PDB file of C-alpha atoms in Angstrom:
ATOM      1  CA  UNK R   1      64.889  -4.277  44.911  1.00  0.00           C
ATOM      2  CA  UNK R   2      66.246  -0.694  44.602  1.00  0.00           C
ATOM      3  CA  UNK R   3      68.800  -2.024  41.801  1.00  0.00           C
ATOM      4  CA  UNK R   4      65.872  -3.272  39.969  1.00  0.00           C
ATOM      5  CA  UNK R   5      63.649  -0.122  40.913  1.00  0.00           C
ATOM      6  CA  UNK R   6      66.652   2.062  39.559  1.00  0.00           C
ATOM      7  CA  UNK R   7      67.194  -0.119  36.200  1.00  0.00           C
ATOM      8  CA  UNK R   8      63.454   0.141  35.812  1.00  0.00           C
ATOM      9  CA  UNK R   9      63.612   3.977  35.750  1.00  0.00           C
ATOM     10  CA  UNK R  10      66.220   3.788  33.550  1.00  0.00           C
ATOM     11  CA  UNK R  11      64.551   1.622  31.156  1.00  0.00           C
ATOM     12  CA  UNK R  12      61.932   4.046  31.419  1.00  0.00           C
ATOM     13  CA  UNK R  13      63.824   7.043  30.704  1.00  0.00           C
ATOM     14  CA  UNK R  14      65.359   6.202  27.947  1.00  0.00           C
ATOM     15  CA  UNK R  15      61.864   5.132  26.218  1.00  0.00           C
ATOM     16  CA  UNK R  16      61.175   8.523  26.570  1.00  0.00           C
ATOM     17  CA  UNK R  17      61.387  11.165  23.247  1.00  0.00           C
ATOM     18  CA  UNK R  18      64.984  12.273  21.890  1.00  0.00           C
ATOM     19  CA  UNK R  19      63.994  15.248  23.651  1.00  0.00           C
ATOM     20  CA  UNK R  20      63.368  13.939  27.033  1.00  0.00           C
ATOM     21  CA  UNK R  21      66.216  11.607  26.637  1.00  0.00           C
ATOM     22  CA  UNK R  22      68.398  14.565  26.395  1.00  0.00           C
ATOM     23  CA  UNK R  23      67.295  16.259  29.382  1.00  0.00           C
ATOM     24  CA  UNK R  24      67.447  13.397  31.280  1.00  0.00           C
ATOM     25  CA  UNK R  25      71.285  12.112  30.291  1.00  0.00           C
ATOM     26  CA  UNK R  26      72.138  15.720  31.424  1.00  0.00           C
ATOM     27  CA  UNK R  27      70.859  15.663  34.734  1.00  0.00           C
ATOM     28  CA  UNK R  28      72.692  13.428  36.838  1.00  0.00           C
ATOM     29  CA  UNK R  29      71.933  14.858  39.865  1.00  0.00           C
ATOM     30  CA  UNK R  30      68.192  14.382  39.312  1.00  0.00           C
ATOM     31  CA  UNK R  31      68.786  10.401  39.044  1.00  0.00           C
ATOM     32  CA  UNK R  32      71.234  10.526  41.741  1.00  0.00           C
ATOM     33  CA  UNK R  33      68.802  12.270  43.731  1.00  0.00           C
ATOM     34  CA  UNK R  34      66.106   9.374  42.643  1.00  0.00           C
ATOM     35  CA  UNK R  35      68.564   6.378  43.137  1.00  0.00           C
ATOM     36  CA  UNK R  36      68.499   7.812  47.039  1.00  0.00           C
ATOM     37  CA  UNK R  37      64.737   8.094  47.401  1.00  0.00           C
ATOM     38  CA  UNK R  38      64.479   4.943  45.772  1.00  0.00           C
ATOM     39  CA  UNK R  39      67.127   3.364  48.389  1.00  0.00           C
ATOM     40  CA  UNK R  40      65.202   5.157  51.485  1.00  0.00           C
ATOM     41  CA  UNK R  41      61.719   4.039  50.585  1.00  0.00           C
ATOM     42  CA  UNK R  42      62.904   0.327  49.894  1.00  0.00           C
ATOM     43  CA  UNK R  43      65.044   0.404  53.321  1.00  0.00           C
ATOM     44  CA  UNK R  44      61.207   1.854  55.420  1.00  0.00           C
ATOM     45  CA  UNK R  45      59.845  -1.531  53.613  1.00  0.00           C
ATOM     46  CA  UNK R  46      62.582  -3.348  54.626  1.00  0.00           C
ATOM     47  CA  UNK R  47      62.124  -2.176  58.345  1.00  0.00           C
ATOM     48  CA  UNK R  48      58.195  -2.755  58.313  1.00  0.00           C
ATOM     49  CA  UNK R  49      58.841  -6.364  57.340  1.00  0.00           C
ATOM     50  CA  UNK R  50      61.226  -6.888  60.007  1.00  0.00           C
ATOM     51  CA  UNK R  51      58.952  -5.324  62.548  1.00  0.00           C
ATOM     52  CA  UNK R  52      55.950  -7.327  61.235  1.00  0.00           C
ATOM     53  CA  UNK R  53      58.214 -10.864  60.827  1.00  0.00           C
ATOM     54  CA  UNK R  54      59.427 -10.284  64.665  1.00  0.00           C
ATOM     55  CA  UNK R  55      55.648 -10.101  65.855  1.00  0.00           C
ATOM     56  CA  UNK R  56      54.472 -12.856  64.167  1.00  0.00           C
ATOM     57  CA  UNK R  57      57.175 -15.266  65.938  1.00  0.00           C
ATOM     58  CA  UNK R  58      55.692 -16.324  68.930  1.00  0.00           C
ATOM     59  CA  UNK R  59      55.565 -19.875  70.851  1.00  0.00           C
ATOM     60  CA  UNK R  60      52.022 -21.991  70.140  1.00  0.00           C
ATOM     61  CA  UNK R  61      51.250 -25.049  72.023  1.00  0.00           C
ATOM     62  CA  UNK R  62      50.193 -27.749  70.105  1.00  0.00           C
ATOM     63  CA  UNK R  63      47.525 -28.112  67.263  1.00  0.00           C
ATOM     64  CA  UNK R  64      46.544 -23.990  67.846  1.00  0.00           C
ATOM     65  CA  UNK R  65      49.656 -22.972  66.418  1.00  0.00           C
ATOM     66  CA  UNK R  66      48.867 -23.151  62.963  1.00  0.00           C
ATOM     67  CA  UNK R  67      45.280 -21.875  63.471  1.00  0.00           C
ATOM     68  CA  UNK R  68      46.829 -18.841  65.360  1.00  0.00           C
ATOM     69  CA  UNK R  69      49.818 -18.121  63.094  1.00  0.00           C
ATOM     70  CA  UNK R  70      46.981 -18.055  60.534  1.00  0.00           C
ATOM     71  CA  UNK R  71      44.904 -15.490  61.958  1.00  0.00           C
ATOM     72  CA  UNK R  72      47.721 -13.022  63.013  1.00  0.00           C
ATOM     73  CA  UNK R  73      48.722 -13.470  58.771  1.00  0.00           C
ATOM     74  CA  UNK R  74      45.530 -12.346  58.190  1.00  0.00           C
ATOM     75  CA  UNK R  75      45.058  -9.363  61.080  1.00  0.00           C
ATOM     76  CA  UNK R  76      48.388  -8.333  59.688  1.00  0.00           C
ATOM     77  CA  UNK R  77      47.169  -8.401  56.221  1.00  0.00           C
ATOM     78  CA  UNK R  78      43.656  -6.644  57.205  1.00  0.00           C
ATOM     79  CA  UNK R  79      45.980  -3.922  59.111  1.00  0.00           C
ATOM     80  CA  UNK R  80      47.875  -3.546  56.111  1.00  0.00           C
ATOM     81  CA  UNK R  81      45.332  -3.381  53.502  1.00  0.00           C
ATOM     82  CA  UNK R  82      43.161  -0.808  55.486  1.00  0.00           C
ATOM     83  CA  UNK R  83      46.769   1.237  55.775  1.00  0.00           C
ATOM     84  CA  UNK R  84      46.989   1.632  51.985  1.00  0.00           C
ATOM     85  CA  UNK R  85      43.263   2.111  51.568  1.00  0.00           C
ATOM     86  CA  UNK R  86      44.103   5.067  53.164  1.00  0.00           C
ATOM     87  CA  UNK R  87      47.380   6.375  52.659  1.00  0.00           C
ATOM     88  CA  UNK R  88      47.364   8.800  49.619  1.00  0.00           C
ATOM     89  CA  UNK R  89      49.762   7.986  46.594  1.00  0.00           C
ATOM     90  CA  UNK R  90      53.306  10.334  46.887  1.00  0.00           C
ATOM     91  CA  UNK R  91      55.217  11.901  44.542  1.00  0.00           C
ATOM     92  CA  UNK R  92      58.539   9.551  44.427  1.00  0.00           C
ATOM     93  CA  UNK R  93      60.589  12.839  43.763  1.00  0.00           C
ATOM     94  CA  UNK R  94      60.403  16.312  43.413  1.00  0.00           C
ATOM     95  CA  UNK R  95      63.038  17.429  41.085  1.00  0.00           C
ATOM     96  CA  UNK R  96      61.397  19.815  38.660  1.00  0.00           C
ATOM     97  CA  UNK R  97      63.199  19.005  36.039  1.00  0.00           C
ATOM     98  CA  UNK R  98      62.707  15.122  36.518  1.00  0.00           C
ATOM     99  CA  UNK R  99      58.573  15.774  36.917  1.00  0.00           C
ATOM    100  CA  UNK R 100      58.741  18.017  33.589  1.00  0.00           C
ATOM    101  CA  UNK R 101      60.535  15.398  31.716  1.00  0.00           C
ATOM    102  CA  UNK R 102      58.072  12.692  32.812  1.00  0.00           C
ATOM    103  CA  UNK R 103      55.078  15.095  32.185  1.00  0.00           C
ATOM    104  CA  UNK R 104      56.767  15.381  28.857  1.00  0.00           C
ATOM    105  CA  UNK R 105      56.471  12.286  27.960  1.00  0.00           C
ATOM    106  CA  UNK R 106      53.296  11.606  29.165  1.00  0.00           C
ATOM    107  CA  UNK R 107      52.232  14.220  26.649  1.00  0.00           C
ATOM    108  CA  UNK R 108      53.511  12.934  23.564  1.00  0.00           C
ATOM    109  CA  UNK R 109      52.097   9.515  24.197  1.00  0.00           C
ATOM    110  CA  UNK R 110      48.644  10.984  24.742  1.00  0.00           C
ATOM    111  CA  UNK R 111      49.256  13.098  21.587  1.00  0.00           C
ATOM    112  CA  UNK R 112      50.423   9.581  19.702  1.00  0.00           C
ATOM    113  CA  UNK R 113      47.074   8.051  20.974  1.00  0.00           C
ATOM    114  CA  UNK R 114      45.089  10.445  20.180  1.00  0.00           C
ATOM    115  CA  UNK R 115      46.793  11.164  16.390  1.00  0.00           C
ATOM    116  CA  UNK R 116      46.046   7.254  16.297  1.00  0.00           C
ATOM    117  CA  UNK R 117      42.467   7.924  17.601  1.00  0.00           C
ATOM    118  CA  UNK R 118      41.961  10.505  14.481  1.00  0.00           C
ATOM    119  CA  UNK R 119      43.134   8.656  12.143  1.00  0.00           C
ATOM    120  CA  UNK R 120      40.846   6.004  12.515  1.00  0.00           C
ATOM    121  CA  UNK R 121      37.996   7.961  13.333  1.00  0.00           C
ATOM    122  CA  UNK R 122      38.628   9.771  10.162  1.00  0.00           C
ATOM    123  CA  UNK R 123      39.224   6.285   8.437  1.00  0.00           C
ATOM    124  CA  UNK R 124      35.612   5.343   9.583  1.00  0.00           C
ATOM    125  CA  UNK R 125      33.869   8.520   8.663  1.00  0.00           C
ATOM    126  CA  UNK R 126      34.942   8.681   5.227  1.00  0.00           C
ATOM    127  CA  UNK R 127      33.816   4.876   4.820  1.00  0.00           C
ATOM    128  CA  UNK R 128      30.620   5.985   6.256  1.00  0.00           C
ATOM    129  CA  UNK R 129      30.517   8.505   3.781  1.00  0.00           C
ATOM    130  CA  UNK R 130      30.675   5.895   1.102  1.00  0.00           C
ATOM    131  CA  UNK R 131      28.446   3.964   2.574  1.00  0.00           C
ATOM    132  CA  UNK R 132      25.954   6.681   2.610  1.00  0.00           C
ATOM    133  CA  UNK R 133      26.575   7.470  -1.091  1.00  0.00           C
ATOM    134  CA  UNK R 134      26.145   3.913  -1.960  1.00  0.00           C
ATOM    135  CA  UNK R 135      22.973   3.587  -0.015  1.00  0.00           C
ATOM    136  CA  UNK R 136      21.533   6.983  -1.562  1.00  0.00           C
ATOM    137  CA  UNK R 137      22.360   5.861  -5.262  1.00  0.00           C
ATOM    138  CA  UNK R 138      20.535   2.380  -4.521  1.00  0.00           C
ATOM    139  CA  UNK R 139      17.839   4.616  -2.983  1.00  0.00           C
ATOM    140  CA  UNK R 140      17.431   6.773  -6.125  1.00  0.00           C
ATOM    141  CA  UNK R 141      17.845   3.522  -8.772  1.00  0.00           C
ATOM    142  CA  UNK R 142      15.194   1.662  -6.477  1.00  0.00           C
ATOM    143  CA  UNK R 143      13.092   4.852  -6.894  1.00  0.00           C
ATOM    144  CA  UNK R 144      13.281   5.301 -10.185  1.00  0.00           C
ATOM    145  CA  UNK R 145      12.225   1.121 -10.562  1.00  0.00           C
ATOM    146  CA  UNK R 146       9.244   1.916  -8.296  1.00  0.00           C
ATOM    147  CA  UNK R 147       7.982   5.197 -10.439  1.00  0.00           C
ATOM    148  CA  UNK R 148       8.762   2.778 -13.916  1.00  0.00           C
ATOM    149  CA  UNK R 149       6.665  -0.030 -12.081  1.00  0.00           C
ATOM    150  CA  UNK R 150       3.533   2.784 -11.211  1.00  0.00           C
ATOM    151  CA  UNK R 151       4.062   4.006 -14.781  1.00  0.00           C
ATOM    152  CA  UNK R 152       3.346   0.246 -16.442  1.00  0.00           C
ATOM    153  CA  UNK R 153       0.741  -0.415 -13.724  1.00  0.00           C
ATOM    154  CA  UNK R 154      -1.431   2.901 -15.049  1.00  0.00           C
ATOM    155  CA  UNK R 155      -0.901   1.808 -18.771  1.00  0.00           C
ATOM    156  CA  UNK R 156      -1.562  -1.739 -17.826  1.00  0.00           C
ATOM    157  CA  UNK R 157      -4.856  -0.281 -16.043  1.00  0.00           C
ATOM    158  CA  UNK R 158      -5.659   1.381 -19.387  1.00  0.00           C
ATOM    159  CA  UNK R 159      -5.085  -1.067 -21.519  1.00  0.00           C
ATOM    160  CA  UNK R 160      -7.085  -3.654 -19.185  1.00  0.00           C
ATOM    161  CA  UNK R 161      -9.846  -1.643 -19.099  1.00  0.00           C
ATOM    162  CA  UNK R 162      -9.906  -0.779 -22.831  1.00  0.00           C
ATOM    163  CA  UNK R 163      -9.629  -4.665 -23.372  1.00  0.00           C
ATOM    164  CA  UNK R 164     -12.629  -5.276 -21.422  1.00  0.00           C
ATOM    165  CA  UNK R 165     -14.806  -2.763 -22.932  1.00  0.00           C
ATOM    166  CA  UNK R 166     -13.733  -4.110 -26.234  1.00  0.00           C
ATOM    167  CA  UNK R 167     -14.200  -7.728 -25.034  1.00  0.00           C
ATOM    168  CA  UNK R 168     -17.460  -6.864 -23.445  1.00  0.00           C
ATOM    169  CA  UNK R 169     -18.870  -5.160 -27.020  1.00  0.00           C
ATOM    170  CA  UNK R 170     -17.554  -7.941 -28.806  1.00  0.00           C
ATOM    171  CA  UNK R 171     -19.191 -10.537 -26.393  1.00  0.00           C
ATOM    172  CA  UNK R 172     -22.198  -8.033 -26.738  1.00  0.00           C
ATOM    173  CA  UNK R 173     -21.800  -8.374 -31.021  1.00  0.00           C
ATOM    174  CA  UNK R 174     -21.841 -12.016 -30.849  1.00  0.00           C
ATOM    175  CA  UNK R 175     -24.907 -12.224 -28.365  1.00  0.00           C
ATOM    176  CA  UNK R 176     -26.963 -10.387 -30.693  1.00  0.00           C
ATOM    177  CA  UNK R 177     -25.879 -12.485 -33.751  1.00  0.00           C
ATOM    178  CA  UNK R 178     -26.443 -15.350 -31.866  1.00  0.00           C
ATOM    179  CA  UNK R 179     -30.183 -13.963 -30.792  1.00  0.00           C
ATOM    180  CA  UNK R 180     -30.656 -12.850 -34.561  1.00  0.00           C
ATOM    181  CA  UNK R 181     -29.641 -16.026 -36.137  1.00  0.00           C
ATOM    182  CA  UNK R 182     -31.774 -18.082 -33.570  1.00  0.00           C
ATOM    183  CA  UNK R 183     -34.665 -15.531 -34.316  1.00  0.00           C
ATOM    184  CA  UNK R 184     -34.172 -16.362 -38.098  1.00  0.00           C
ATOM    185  CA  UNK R 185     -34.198 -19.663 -37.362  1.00  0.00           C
ATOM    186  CA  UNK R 186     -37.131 -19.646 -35.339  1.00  0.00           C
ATOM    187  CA  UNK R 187     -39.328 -17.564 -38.158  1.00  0.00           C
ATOM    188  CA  UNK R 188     -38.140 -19.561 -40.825  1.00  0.00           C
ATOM    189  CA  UNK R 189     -39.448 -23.233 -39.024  1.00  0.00           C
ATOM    190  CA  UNK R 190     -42.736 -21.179 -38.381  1.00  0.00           C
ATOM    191  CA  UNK R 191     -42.566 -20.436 -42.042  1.00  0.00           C
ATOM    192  CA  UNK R 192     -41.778 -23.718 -43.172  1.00  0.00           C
ATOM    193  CA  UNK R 193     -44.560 -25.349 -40.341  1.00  0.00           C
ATOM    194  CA  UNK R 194     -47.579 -22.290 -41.523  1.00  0.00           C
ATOM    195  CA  UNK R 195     -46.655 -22.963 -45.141  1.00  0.00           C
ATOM    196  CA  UNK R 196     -47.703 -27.231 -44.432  1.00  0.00           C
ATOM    197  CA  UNK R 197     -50.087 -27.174 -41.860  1.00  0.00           C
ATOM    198  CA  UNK R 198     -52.276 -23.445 -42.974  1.00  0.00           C
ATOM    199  CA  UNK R 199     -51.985 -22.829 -46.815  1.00  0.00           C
ATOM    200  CA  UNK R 200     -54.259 -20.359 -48.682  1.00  0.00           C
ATOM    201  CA  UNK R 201     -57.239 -21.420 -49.638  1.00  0.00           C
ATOM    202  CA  UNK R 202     -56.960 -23.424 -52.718  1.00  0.00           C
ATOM    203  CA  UNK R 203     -58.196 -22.818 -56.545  1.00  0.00           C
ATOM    204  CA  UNK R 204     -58.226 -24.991 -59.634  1.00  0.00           C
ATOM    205  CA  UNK R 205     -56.212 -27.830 -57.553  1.00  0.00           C
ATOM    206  CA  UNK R 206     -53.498 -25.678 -56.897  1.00  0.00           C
ATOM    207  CA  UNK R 207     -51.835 -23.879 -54.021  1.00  0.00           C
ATOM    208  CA  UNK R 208     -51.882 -20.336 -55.641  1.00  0.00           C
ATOM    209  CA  UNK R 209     -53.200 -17.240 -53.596  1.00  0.00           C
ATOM    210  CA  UNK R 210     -56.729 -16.402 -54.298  1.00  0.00           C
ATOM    211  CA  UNK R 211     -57.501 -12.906 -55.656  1.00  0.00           C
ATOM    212  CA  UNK R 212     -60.515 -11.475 -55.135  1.00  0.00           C
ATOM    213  CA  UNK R 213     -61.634  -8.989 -57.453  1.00  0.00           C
ATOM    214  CA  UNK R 214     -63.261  -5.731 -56.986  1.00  0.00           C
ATOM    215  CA  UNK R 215     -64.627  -2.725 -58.590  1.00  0.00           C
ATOM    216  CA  UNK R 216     -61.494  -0.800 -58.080  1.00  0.00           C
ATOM    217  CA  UNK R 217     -58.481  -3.556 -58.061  1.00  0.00           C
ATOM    218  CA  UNK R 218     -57.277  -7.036 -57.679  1.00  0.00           C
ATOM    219  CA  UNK R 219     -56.123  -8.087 -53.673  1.00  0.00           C
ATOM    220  CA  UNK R 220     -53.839 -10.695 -53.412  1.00  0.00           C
ATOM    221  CA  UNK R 221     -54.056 -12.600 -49.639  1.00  0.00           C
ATOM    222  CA  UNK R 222     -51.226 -12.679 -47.647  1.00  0.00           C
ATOM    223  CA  UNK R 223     -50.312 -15.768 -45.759  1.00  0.00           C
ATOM    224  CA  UNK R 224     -50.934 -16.752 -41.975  1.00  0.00           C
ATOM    225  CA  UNK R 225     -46.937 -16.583 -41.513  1.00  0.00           C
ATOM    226  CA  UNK R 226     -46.889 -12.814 -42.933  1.00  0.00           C
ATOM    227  CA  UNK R 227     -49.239 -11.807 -40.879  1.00  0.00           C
ATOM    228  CA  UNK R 228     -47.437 -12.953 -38.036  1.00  0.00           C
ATOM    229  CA  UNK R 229     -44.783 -11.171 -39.310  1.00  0.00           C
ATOM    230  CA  UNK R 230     -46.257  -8.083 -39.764  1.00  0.00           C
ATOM    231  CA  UNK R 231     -47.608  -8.531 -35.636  1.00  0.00           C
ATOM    232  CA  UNK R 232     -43.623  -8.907 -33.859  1.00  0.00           C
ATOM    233  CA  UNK R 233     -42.418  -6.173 -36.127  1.00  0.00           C
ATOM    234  CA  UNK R 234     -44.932  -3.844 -35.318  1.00  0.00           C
ATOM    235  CA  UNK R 235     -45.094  -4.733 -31.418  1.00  0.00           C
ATOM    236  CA  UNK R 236     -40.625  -4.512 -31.396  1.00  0.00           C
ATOM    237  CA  UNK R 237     -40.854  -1.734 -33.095  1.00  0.00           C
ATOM    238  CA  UNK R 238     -43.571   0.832 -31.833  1.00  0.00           C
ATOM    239  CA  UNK R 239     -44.561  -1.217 -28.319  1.00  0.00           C
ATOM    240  CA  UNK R 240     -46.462   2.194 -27.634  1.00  0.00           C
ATOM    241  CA  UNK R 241     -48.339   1.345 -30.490  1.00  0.00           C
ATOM    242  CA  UNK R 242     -48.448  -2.137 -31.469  1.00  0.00           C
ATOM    243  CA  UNK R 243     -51.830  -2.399 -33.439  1.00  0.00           C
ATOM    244  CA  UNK R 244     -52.172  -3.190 -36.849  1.00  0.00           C
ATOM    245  CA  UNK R 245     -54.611  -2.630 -39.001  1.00  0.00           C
ATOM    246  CA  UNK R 246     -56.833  -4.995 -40.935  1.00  0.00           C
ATOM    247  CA  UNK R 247     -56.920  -4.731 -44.879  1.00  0.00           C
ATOM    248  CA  UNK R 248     -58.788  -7.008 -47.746  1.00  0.00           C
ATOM    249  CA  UNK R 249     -55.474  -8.692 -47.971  1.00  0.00           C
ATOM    250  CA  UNK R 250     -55.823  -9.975 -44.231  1.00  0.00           C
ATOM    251  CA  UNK R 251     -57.941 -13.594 -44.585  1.00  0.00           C
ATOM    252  CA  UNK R 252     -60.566 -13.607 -42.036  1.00  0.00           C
ATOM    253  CA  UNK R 253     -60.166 -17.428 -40.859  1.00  0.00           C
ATOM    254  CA  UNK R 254     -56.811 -16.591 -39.785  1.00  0.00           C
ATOM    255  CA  UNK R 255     -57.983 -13.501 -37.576  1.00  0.00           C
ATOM    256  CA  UNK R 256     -60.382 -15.695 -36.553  1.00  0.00           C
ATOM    257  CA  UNK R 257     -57.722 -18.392 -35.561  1.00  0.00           C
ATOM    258  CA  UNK R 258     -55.253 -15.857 -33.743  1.00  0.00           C
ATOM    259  CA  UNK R 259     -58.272 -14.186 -31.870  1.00  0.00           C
ATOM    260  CA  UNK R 260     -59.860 -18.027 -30.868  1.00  0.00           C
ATOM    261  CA  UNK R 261     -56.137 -19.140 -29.761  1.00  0.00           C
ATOM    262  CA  UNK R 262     -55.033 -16.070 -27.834  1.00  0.00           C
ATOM    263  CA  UNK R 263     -52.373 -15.325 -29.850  1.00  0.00           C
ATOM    264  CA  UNK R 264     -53.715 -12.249 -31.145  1.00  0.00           C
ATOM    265  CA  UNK R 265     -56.596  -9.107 -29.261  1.00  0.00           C
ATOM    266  CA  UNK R 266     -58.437  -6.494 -30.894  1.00  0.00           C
ATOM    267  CA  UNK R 267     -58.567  -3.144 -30.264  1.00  0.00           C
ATOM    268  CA  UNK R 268     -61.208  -2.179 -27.295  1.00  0.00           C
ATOM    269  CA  UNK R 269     -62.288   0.663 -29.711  1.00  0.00           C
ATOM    270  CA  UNK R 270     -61.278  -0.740 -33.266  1.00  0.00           C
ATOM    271  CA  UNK R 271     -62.153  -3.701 -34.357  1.00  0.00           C
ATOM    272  CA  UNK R 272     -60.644  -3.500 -37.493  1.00  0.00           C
ATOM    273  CA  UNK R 273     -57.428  -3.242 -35.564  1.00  0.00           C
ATOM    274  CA  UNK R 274     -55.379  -6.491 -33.599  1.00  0.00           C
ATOM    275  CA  UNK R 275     -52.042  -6.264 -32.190  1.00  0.00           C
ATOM    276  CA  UNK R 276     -50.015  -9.589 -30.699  1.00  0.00           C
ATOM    277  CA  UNK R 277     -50.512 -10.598 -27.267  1.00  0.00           C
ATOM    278  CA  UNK R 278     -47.294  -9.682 -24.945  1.00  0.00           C
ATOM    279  CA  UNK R 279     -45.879 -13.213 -24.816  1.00  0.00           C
ATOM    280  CA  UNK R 280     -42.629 -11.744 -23.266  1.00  0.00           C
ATOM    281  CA  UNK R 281     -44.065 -10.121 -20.528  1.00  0.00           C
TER     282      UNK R 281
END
């Protein structure tokens, strides 16, 4: 065991640094010296064992001696664990120049780890670094996307609302065609149905106005449809003032017809005056 102890040492001395190497190829007398503590400590084992071996050999009757060689192994064992639990570790020599040469080397390979622990501590910060210049670029591009998207959103806005003002006047536009050409329509069948069913009254056969003549001039009648007329475009436009006046031209069995029907009123204080009853109220 000390042989192997010894080679041991000397494996591990010569692992050590050129330095150390050197130091330790010079001083004989330091390995001497820890061949011989080596060869003392393994001889106090030695001794121990013997002791312990030579109290463990004792005569057992029968089937106890198993049961009791057992449980002096493991009083022995308890002693002897309890014994290093408390025994505090020794220095195996104290050669100076032997502890300086193992200090040594115990140096260097804490410097080695630690160089090692640099590097790649150094390796992994500038990675991180590039990492965090990657994410800040893809930051700024997806920035730039987001202020581009808010730009076309507010000119989308714009143009959406421009589109539906112009879509609203054109729906607007067409309404009012619509409401013209149906009004057309509509004053053009009254035409057509005043014209057939209440001419002017008749002279010579034919369907010509009658003129009356006077001291001053010639009035020509105007026809139950033009006064009509003359009624829904006074009341659209002046409602404030929708009355219109009767004239010679006005035949009285048609005033008399829109007053009978209720299609037309006189004025409470005028009753030369008539305006068209509010059908649209």
């Amino acid at each position: 065991m000390a042989e192997k102890f010894a080679k041991t040492a000397s494996l591990y001395s010569q692992d050590v640094s050129p330095t150390v190497s050197s130091t330790l190829l010079s001083s004989d007398i330091a390995r001497e010296q820890l061949l011989e503590e080596c060869e003392e400590l393994w001889k106090q084992m030695e001794e121990c064992q013997n002791k312990l071996t030579l109290e463990e050999i004792e005569t057992v009757p029968g089937s106890d001696a198993k049961l009791l060689l057992l449980m002096k192994q493991v009083k022995s064992l308890t002693a002897e664990l309890n014994l290093w639990q408390q025994r505090k570790p020794e220095i195996i020599t104290t050669n100076p120049d032997v502890l300086v040469a193992l200090g040594r080397d115990q140096l260097q390979k804490l410097d080695h780890e630690l160089e090692m622990v640099l590097s790649t501590v150094q390796a992994k910060n500038k990675k991180l670094k590039q990492d965090l210049l990657r994410e800040e670029r893809w930051l700024e591009e997806q920035q730039q996307l987001i202020d581009c998207l808010n730009q076309t959103e507010e000119e989308i806005s714009k143009e959406v609302v421009q589109f539906s003002e112009k879509r609203t006047f054109q729906e607007l536009k067409s309404k009012m065609l619509k409401v013209k050409d149906y009004k057309d329509e509509i004053l053009n069948a009254l035409g057509e149905f005043l014209e057939e069913h209440f001419p002017l009254p008749e002279e010579d056969g034919t369907a010509k106005k009658k003129k009356h003549s006077s001291a001053k001039q010639d009035v020509q009648l105007i026809t139950l449809h033009e006064i009509l007329e003359n009624l829904i475009h006074k009341i659209i436009k002046s409602p404030h003032d929708p009355y219109v006046t009767i004239n010679a031209s006005f035949w009285s069995p048609y005033i008399e017809l829109l007053l009978r029907y209720g299609i037309a009123l006189r004025h409470p204080e005028d009753p030369n005056r008539i305006r068209l009853e509010n059908f649209h109220q």
